[in-house]
């Protein structure tokens, strides 16, 4: 009898905790909340600029935008910061994931404790967040990078890809798309991808890897670098080694950091308004906190000066189209 009573009490306690967690996850904010931004890496200027957009939005709608991020671009480091943000009782975590699946369990635990989750820049598993604020359609970015490389090397010869980390969600998707595109379209038939290397979100490693690729492949004509830190670092290293121009570069990076290389025709860039990504993410996060936005396809919400947005498949919201940055339009980009 005593065992039965204890078992019953334990079950009741477990159910009570479960119900409380469920209720916490369903709570809707009645006023603007604190949004904890968790980018991949604390020192990346990309995320620092995105944060200025979030802070602009916070000034308009209230609440607070705080940024906390690891000094190493790993999922393990981000998990510690997820837990810290939960303990600080933020209303929403906005994360750019280093590994979409590895951070998901920690994010789901955060949700059970009443913290809403959105992702931006680099997505997480769909069951670990409400919406994903994407800077541009992933396939579009991948196609632009491949097309840019084709333009620079006249659609012929060897090229490499210098990505950030082997687990970077968005970059892996872009690389897969580029490989499929090359296999299907005849205009890329004379282009050969010789290697995918990784810069590990480090300027020094990106420089070393870029020079290493040039040494390993004497006939290399170009490198695609889909990482904000990697492209400027590689461009400087190749320039100092006298290889820039012989080996053309393209990818994703703040246009102002590689402006002189774009202007002399040795580098192209695919870019968008980074500040607006942070601005959009903050508005979406507040809408999620108030339960006005759940991630269901077809939902709409307003994002201040950017206007109206609609949720697409899998909870994705697109900031808008990117552009290939060339000497002709480089002055349009202020970051």
mmCIF file of N, CA and C in Angstrom, residues 35 101 194 245 301:
data_model
loop_
_atom_site.group_PDB
_atom_site.id
_atom_site.type_symbol
_atom_site.label_atom_id
_atom_site.label_comp_id
_atom_site.label_asym_id
_atom_site.label_seq_id
_atom_site.Cartn_x
_atom_site.Cartn_y
_atom_site.Cartn_z
ATOM 1 N N UNK A 35 14.729 39.907 -26.028
ATOM 2 C CA UNK A 35 15.109 38.908 -27.029
ATOM 3 C C UNK A 35 16.617 38.689 -26.936
ATOM 4 N N UNK A 101 21.047 20.432 -35.778
ATOM 5 C CA UNK A 101 20.502 19.340 -34.967
ATOM 6 C C UNK A 101 21.107 19.280 -33.567
ATOM 7 N N UNK A 194 37.187 20.904 -57.126
ATOM 8 C CA UNK A 194 38.289 20.007 -56.751
ATOM 9 C C UNK A 194 38.331 19.706 -55.253
ATOM 10 N N UNK A 245 43.640 37.585 -58.622
ATOM 11 C CA UNK A 245 43.547 37.941 -60.034
ATOM 12 C C UNK A 245 43.781 36.695 -60.866
ATOM 13 N N UNK A 301 2.795 39.123 -40.824
ATOM 14 C CA UNK A 301 3.094 40.047 -39.727
ATOM 15 C C UNK A 301 3.766 41.280 -40.300
#
